[in-house]
């Protein structure tokens, strides 16, 4: 074990283990079974065990995907295996094959959301997240503007609030639902903080409670059309309205080593810290050869760049954890963040 680097703030620091790849790592097979290593251990659990053992920074949590139709025993094993490592578990609800903005797909979208929420309720999980406001890389999709955008927001509010009501979310262990927007090309409509906030504000108004939060993902902010100052101003405004959620420390375009982000992580992490509302920070890298993300590499070849510089992905994630910890500690030292 390397010499420990203490985190000097009560912000929770975790990992989104997307670097093990969706194909053969995170996504279930055709029978709903999760991938395992040669020893029969779930690959997510095995990787988080490796990271917790090797990292000089204490990893406090893991944010993991939950797909509809996964074998219940595998999901139980995933959660219990991560908790056995001393990790808090947060879920990302995966929705696919249906358009949340299309009323005709509402039943299918709600069914997938309800399935994920029920997993969270079963396991006493307090924080869930999703990218469920738009279908990922839908062929032929075009940006919705004006009245069409308003209709997309309204339909998303209808579907997501219905999922909340059908699962009695307000009276469950789940405290917040963090909504993540994606970069242009992955999404066509909800592609920046401002557009995502339109949904979050409307959904919370419908529920009469601040259940929904906006995930601030530095990568997607960096790949949006808004500048760093524009994102900083929005973060302050969103947080003042108590609707800022988790922060993803992830590099724009490459989604690889955090050294490739061109300053977005540092700027937006500081902006989030200044609000006094920063609670969760996750390091997130993606594998540049993940077969499931071939479409993303076609969208932007930058996603396929090898940023490892001689390391493996576990080592690159650990470097990211150390970098983010130093940033957080120095935000404390500068009086920006409470210890």
CSV table of C-alpha atoms in Angstrom, one decimal:
chain,number,residue,atom,x,y,z
A,1,UNK,CA,0.0,0.0,0.0
A,2,UNK,CA,1.4,3.4,-1.0
A,3,UNK,CA,1.7,6.2,1.6
A,4,UNK,CA,-1.8,7.5,2.3
A,5,UNK,CA,-2.9,10.9,1.1
A,6,UNK,CA,-5.7,12.2,3.4
A,7,UNK,CA,-8.7,14.0,2.0
A,8,UNK,CA,-9.2,17.1,4.1
A,9,UNK,CA,-12.9,17.7,3.4
A,10,UNK,CA,-16.1,15.9,4.0
A,11,UNK,CA,-16.8,15.8,0.3
A,12,UNK,CA,-17.3,12.1,-0.7
A,13,UNK,CA,-14.8,10.9,-3.3
A,14,UNK,CA,-15.6,8.0,-5.5
A,15,UNK,CA,-15.1,6.2,-8.8
A,16,UNK,CA,-17.4,5.5,-11.7
A,17,UNK,CA,-15.7,2.3,-13.0
A,18,UNK,CA,-16.5,2.9,-16.7
A,19,UNK,CA,-12.9,2.3,-17.5
A,20,UNK,CA,-13.5,-1.5,-17.3
A,21,UNK,CA,-15.6,-1.1,-20.5
A,22,UNK,CA,-19.3,-1.6,-21.0
A,23,UNK,CA,-18.6,-4.5,-23.3
A,24,UNK,CA,-17.4,-7.3,-21.1
A,25,UNK,CA,-17.2,-5.2,-17.9
A,26,UNK,CA,-20.4,-3.3,-17.0
A,27,UNK,CA,-23.2,-4.5,-19.4
A,28,UNK,CA,-25.0,-7.8,-18.9
A,29,UNK,CA,-25.0,-10.6,-21.4
A,30,UNK,CA,-28.1,-11.8,-23.3
A,31,UNK,CA,-29.2,-13.8,-20.2
A,32,UNK,CA,-28.9,-10.8,-17.9
A,33,UNK,CA,-25.7,-12.0,-16.2
A,34,UNK,CA,-23.0,-9.5,-15.3
A,35,UNK,CA,-19.4,-10.1,-16.5
A,36,UNK,CA,-17.0,-11.9,-14.2
A,37,UNK,CA,-13.2,-12.4,-14.1
A,38,UNK,CA,-11.3,-15.6,-14.4
A,39,UNK,CA,-11.9,-16.3,-10.7
A,40,UNK,CA,-15.6,-15.9,-11.0
A,41,UNK,CA,-15.7,-12.4,-9.2
A,42,UNK,CA,-17.9,-9.8,-10.8
A,43,UNK,CA,-15.6,-7.5,-12.8
A,44,UNK,CA,-16.9,-4.3,-11.2
A,45,UNK,CA,-16.2,-5.7,-7.7
A,46,UNK,CA,-12.8,-7.1,-8.7
A,47,UNK,CA,-11.7,-3.7,-10.1
A,48,UNK,CA,-12.9,-1.7,-7.2
A,49,UNK,CA,-11.1,-4.1,-4.9
A,50,UNK,CA,-7.9,-3.5,-6.9
A,51,UNK,CA,-8.4,0.3,-6.8
A,52,UNK,CA,-9.1,0.4,-3.0
A,53,UNK,CA,-6.0,-1.7,-2.4
A,54,UNK,CA,-3.6,0.3,-4.6
A,55,UNK,CA,-4.9,3.9,-4.2
A,56,UNK,CA,-3.1,6.2,-1.7
A,57,UNK,CA,-6.4,8.0,-1.5
A,58,UNK,CA,-9.3,6.3,0.4
A,59,UNK,CA,-12.0,5.7,-2.1
A,60,UNK,CA,-15.3,6.2,-0.4
A,61,UNK,CA,-17.8,5.2,-3.0
A,62,UNK,CA,-18.6,3.6,-6.3
A,63,UNK,CA,-21.3,4.8,-8.7
A,64,UNK,CA,-22.3,1.8,-10.8
A,65,UNK,CA,-24.7,1.1,-13.7
A,66,UNK,CA,-27.9,-0.9,-13.2
A,67,UNK,CA,-29.4,-2.3,-16.4
A,68,UNK,CA,-33.0,-3.4,-16.7
A,69,UNK,CA,-33.3,-7.2,-16.8
A,70,UNK,CA,-30.1,-8.0,-14.9
A,71,UNK,CA,-30.3,-11.2,-12.8
A,72,UNK,CA,-31.4,-10.2,-9.4
A,73,UNK,CA,-28.8,-12.4,-7.7
A,74,UNK,CA,-26.0,-10.7,-9.7
A,75,UNK,CA,-27.3,-7.3,-8.7
A,76,UNK,CA,-27.4,-8.4,-5.0
A,77,UNK,CA,-23.9,-9.7,-5.3
A,78,UNK,CA,-22.7,-6.4,-6.9
A,79,UNK,CA,-24.0,-4.3,-4.1
A,80,UNK,CA,-22.9,-6.5,-1.3
A,81,UNK,CA,-19.5,-7.0,-2.9
A,82,UNK,CA,-18.9,-3.3,-3.1
A,83,UNK,CA,-20.2,-2.7,0.4
A,84,UNK,CA,-17.8,-5.4,1.7
A,85,UNK,CA,-15.0,-3.2,0.4
A,86,UNK,CA,-16.2,-0.3,2.6
A,87,UNK,CA,-17.8,1.6,-0.2
A,88,UNK,CA,-21.0,3.6,-0.4
A,89,UNK,CA,-23.0,2.4,-3.5
A,90,UNK,CA,-24.7,4.8,-5.8
A,91,UNK,CA,-26.7,3.7,-8.9
A,92,UNK,CA,-26.8,4.9,-12.5
A,93,UNK,CA,-30.2,3.8,-14.0
A,94,UNK,CA,-29.7,2.8,-17.5
A,95,UNK,CA,-32.5,3.4,-20.1
A,96,UNK,CA,-32.2,2.3,-23.7
A,97,UNK,CA,-34.3,1.5,-26.8
A,98,UNK,CA,-36.9,4.1,-26.0
A,99,UNK,CA,-37.2,7.9,-26.4
A,100,UNK,CA,-38.1,9.7,-23.2
A,101,UNK,CA,-39.2,12.7,-25.2
A,102,UNK,CA,-41.8,10.7,-27.1
A,103,UNK,CA,-45.2,10.1,-25.5
A,104,UNK,CA,-45.5,6.8,-27.3
A,105,UNK,CA,-42.5,5.5,-25.5
A,106,UNK,CA,-43.6,6.7,-22.0
A,107,UNK,CA,-44.6,3.3,-20.7
A,108,UNK,CA,-41.3,1.7,-21.8
A,109,UNK,CA,-39.3,4.5,-20.3
A,110,UNK,CA,-41.2,4.5,-17.0
A,111,UNK,CA,-40.9,0.7,-16.7
A,112,UNK,CA,-37.1,0.9,-17.0
A,113,UNK,CA,-36.9,3.7,-14.5
A,114,UNK,CA,-39.1,1.9,-12.1
A,115,UNK,CA,-37.0,-1.2,-12.3
A,116,UNK,CA,-33.9,0.7,-11.4
A,117,UNK,CA,-35.6,2.6,-8.6
A,118,UNK,CA,-36.8,-0.6,-7.1
A,119,UNK,CA,-33.2,-1.9,-7.0
A,120,UNK,CA,-32.2,1.2,-5.1
A,121,UNK,CA,-35.1,0.8,-2.7
A,122,UNK,CA,-34.3,-2.9,-2.1
A,123,UNK,CA,-30.7,-2.0,-1.1
A,124,UNK,CA,-31.3,1.2,0.8
A,125,UNK,CA,-29.4,3.3,-1.7
A,126,UNK,CA,-29.9,7.1,-1.2
A,127,UNK,CA,-28.5,8.6,-4.4
A,128,UNK,CA,-29.5,7.5,-8.0
A,129,UNK,CA,-28.6,9.1,-11.3
A,130,UNK,CA,-29.5,8.7,-15.0
A,131,UNK,CA,-29.1,10.2,-18.4
A,132,UNK,CA,-32.8,9.4,-19.0
A,133,UNK,CA,-34.0,12.6,-20.5
A,134,UNK,CA,-33.0,11.7,-24.1
A,135,UNK,CA,-32.2,8.5,-26.1
A,136,UNK,CA,-28.4,8.1,-26.6
A,137,UNK,CA,-27.2,8.6,-30.1
A,138,UNK,CA,-30.6,8.1,-31.7
A,139,UNK,CA,-30.3,7.8,-35.5
A,140,UNK,CA,-31.8,10.7,-37.3
A,141,UNK,CA,-32.4,12.8,-34.2
A,142,UNK,CA,-32.3,16.5,-34.5
A,143,UNK,CA,-32.2,19.3,-31.8
A,144,UNK,CA,-35.6,20.3,-30.4
A,145,UNK,CA,-36.0,24.1,-30.0
A,146,UNK,CA,-38.9,26.4,-29.1
A,147,UNK,CA,-42.2,24.7,-28.7
A,148,UNK,CA,-40.7,21.4,-29.4
A,149,UNK,CA,-38.2,21.8,-26.6
A,150,UNK,CA,-40.9,22.8,-24.2
A,151,UNK,CA,-42.9,19.7,-25.2
A,152,UNK,CA,-39.8,17.5,-24.6
A,153,UNK,CA,-39.4,19.0,-21.2
A,154,UNK,CA,-43.0,18.4,-20.4
A,155,UNK,CA,-43.0,14.8,-21.5
A,156,UNK,CA,-39.8,14.1,-19.5
A,157,UNK,CA,-41.4,15.7,-16.5
A,158,UNK,CA,-44.5,13.5,-17.0
A,159,UNK,CA,-42.5,10.3,-17.3
A,160,UNK,CA,-40.0,10.9,-14.5
A,161,UNK,CA,-42.6,12.1,-12.0
A,162,UNK,CA,-44.8,9.1,-12.9
A,163,UNK,CA,-41.8,6.9,-12.1
A,164,UNK,CA,-41.4,8.7,-8.8
A,165,UNK,CA,-45.1,8.2,-7.9
A,166,UNK,CA,-45.3,4.6,-9.0
A,167,UNK,CA,-42.4,3.8,-6.7
A,168,UNK,CA,-43.4,6.1,-3.8
A,169,UNK,CA,-39.9,7.6,-4.2
A,170,UNK,CA,-40.6,10.5,-1.9
A,171,UNK,CA,-41.2,8.2,1.0
A,172,UNK,CA,-38.3,5.8,0.3
A,173,UNK,CA,-34.6,5.7,1.1
A,174,UNK,CA,-33.8,7.5,-2.2
A,175,UNK,CA,-33.1,11.2,-1.3
A,176,UNK,CA,-32.0,12.6,-4.7
A,177,UNK,CA,-32.1,11.7,-8.4
A,178,UNK,CA,-29.2,13.2,-10.3
A,179,UNK,CA,-29.8,14.0,-14.0
A,180,UNK,CA,-26.9,14.0,-16.4
A,181,UNK,CA,-26.9,15.7,-19.8
A,182,UNK,CA,-24.6,14.5,-22.6
A,183,UNK,CA,-22.5,16.3,-25.2
A,184,UNK,CA,-23.9,17.2,-28.6
A,185,UNK,CA,-23.9,14.1,-30.9
A,186,UNK,CA,-24.6,11.7,-28.0
A,187,UNK,CA,-27.7,13.9,-27.2
A,188,UNK,CA,-29.2,16.4,-29.6
A,189,UNK,CA,-31.4,18.4,-27.4
A,190,UNK,CA,-30.4,18.3,-23.7
A,191,UNK,CA,-26.7,19.2,-24.3
A,192,UNK,CA,-25.8,21.7,-21.7
A,193,UNK,CA,-26.4,22.8,-18.1
A,194,UNK,CA,-29.0,25.3,-19.0
A,195,UNK,CA,-31.1,22.9,-21.0
A,196,UNK,CA,-30.8,20.2,-18.4
A,197,UNK,CA,-31.9,22.7,-15.7
A,198,UNK,CA,-35.1,23.4,-17.6
A,199,UNK,CA,-36.1,19.8,-17.0
A,200,UNK,CA,-34.9,19.6,-13.3
A,201,UNK,CA,-36.7,22.9,-12.4
A,202,UNK,CA,-39.9,21.7,-14.0
A,203,UNK,CA,-39.8,18.2,-12.4
A,204,UNK,CA,-39.1,19.6,-9.0
A,205,UNK,CA,-41.9,22.1,-9.3
A,206,UNK,CA,-44.3,19.3,-10.3
A,207,UNK,CA,-43.3,17.2,-7.3
A,208,UNK,CA,-43.2,20.1,-4.9
A,209,UNK,CA,-39.7,19.0,-3.6
A,210,UNK,CA,-36.1,19.2,-4.7
A,211,UNK,CA,-35.8,15.5,-5.5
A,212,UNK,CA,-34.0,16.1,-8.9
A,213,UNK,CA,-30.5,17.5,-9.1
A,214,UNK,CA,-28.3,18.3,-12.0
A,215,UNK,CA,-25.1,16.3,-12.3
A,216,UNK,CA,-22.2,18.6,-13.3
A,217,UNK,CA,-20.0,16.5,-15.5
A,218,UNK,CA,-16.9,18.5,-16.5
A,219,UNK,CA,-16.5,16.5,-19.7
A,220,UNK,CA,-20.0,17.2,-21.0
A,221,UNK,CA,-19.8,20.9,-19.9
A,222,UNK,CA,-16.5,21.1,-21.8
A,223,UNK,CA,-17.9,19.6,-24.9
A,224,UNK,CA,-21.0,21.8,-24.8
A,225,UNK,CA,-21.3,25.2,-26.6
A,226,UNK,CA,-21.1,27.1,-23.3
A,227,UNK,CA,-17.8,28.6,-22.1
A,228,UNK,CA,-16.1,28.0,-18.7
A,229,UNK,CA,-17.4,31.4,-17.4
A,230,UNK,CA,-21.0,30.6,-18.6
A,231,UNK,CA,-20.8,27.2,-16.9
A,232,UNK,CA,-19.4,28.7,-13.7
A,233,UNK,CA,-22.2,31.2,-13.5
A,234,UNK,CA,-24.8,28.5,-14.1
A,235,UNK,CA,-23.3,26.3,-11.4
A,236,UNK,CA,-23.6,29.2,-8.9
A,237,UNK,CA,-27.3,29.9,-9.9
A,238,UNK,CA,-28.3,26.2,-9.9
A,239,UNK,CA,-26.7,25.6,-6.5
A,240,UNK,CA,-28.4,28.7,-5.1
A,241,UNK,CA,-31.6,27.1,-6.1
A,242,UNK,CA,-30.6,23.9,-4.3
A,243,UNK,CA,-30.6,21.9,-7.5
A,244,UNK,CA,-26.8,21.1,-8.0
A,245,UNK,CA,-25.9,17.5,-7.6
A,246,UNK,CA,-22.9,15.2,-8.1
A,247,UNK,CA,-19.7,16.3,-9.8
A,248,UNK,CA,-18.0,14.1,-12.3
A,249,UNK,CA,-14.3,14.8,-12.8
A,250,UNK,CA,-13.9,13.6,-16.3
A,251,UNK,CA,-12.0,14.9,-19.3
A,252,UNK,CA,-13.8,16.5,-22.2
A,253,UNK,CA,-13.5,14.8,-25.6
A,254,UNK,CA,-11.0,12.0,-24.8
A,255,UNK,CA,-12.8,10.9,-21.6
A,256,UNK,CA,-9.3,9.5,-20.7
A,257,UNK,CA,-6.6,10.7,-18.4
A,258,UNK,CA,-7.6,13.8,-16.4
A,259,UNK,CA,-4.5,15.6,-17.7
A,260,UNK,CA,-6.3,15.9,-21.1
A,261,UNK,CA,-9.2,18.1,-19.9
A,262,UNK,CA,-7.6,21.5,-20.7
A,263,UNK,CA,-8.6,23.0,-17.4
A,264,UNK,CA,-12.3,22.3,-17.2
A,265,UNK,CA,-12.2,20.0,-14.2
A,266,UNK,CA,-10.2,22.5,-12.1
A,267,UNK,CA,-12.4,25.5,-13.0
A,268,UNK,CA,-15.8,23.8,-12.6
A,269,UNK,CA,-14.7,21.9,-9.4
A,270,UNK,CA,-13.7,25.2,-7.9
A,271,UNK,CA,-17.0,26.8,-9.0
A,272,UNK,CA,-19.0,23.9,-7.4
A,273,UNK,CA,-16.9,24.1,-4.2
A,274,UNK,CA,-17.5,27.9,-3.9
A,275,UNK,CA,-21.3,27.3,-3.7
A,276,UNK,CA,-21.0,25.4,-0.4
A,277,UNK,CA,-23.2,22.7,-1.9
A,278,UNK,CA,-20.6,20.2,-3.2
A,279,UNK,CA,-21.1,16.8,-1.6
A,280,UNK,CA,-20.0,14.1,-4.1
A,281,UNK,CA,-17.1,14.0,-6.5
A,282,UNK,CA,-16.4,11.0,-8.8
A,283,UNK,CA,-13.5,10.3,-11.0
A,284,UNK,CA,-14.6,8.8,-14.3
A,285,UNK,CA,-12.5,7.5,-17.2
A,286,UNK,CA,-13.6,5.6,-20.3
A,287,UNK,CA,-11.6,2.9,-22.2
A,288,UNK,CA,-10.6,4.2,-25.6
A,289,UNK,CA,-11.3,0.8,-27.2
A,290,UNK,CA,-14.6,-0.1,-25.6
A,291,UNK,CA,-16.5,-2.0,-28.3
A,292,UNK,CA,-19.8,-0.6,-27.0
A,293,UNK,CA,-18.6,3.0,-27.6
A,294,UNK,CA,-17.6,2.6,-31.3
A,295,UNK,CA,-20.3,5.0,-32.3
A,296,UNK,CA,-18.8,7.6,-30.0
A,297,UNK,CA,-15.4,7.2,-31.6
A,298,UNK,CA,-17.0,7.7,-35.0
A,299,UNK,CA,-18.7,10.8,-33.7
A,300,UNK,CA,-15.4,12.2,-32.4
A,301,UNK,CA,-12.1,10.4,-33.1
A,302,UNK,CA,-10.7,12.1,-30.0
A,303,UNK,CA,-12.6,9.6,-27.9
A,304,UNK,CA,-10.4,6.9,-29.3
A,305,UNK,CA,-7.0,8.4,-28.3
A,306,UNK,CA,-4.9,6.4,-25.9
A,307,UNK,CA,-4.1,8.7,-23.1
A,308,UNK,CA,-2.5,6.1,-20.8
A,309,UNK,CA,1.1,7.2,-21.4
A,310,UNK,CA,2.4,3.7,-20.3
A,311,UNK,CA,0.0,3.1,-17.5
A,312,UNK,CA,-3.0,0.7,-17.4
A,313,UNK,CA,-6.5,2.1,-16.7
A,314,UNK,CA,-6.5,1.3,-13.1
A,315,UNK,CA,-3.3,3.3,-12.7
A,316,UNK,CA,-4.7,6.2,-14.7
A,317,UNK,CA,-7.8,6.3,-12.4
A,318,UNK,CA,-5.7,6.3,-9.3
A,319,UNK,CA,-3.7,9.2,-10.7
A,320,UNK,CA,-7.0,10.9,-11.2
A,321,UNK,CA,-8.0,10.3,-7.6
A,322,UNK,CA,-4.7,11.7,-6.4
A,323,UNK,CA,-5.1,14.8,-8.6
A,324,UNK,CA,-8.7,15.5,-7.5
A,325,UNK,CA,-7.7,15.0,-3.8
A,326,UNK,CA,-4.9,17.5,-4.2
A,327,UNK,CA,-7.4,19.9,-5.8
A,328,UNK,CA,-10.0,19.5,-3.0
A,329,UNK,CA,-7.3,19.8,-0.3
A,330,UNK,CA,-6.0,23.0,-1.8
A,331,UNK,CA,-9.5,24.4,-2.1
A,332,UNK,CA,-9.7,23.8,1.7
A,333,UNK,CA,-6.3,25.4,2.2
A,334,UNK,CA,-7.5,28.5,0.3
A,335,UNK,CA,-10.7,28.7,2.3
A,336,UNK,CA,-12.9,27.9,-0.7
A,337,UNK,CA,-14.1,24.5,0.7
A,338,UNK,CA,-14.9,23.6,4.3
A,339,UNK,CA,-12.9,20.8,6.0
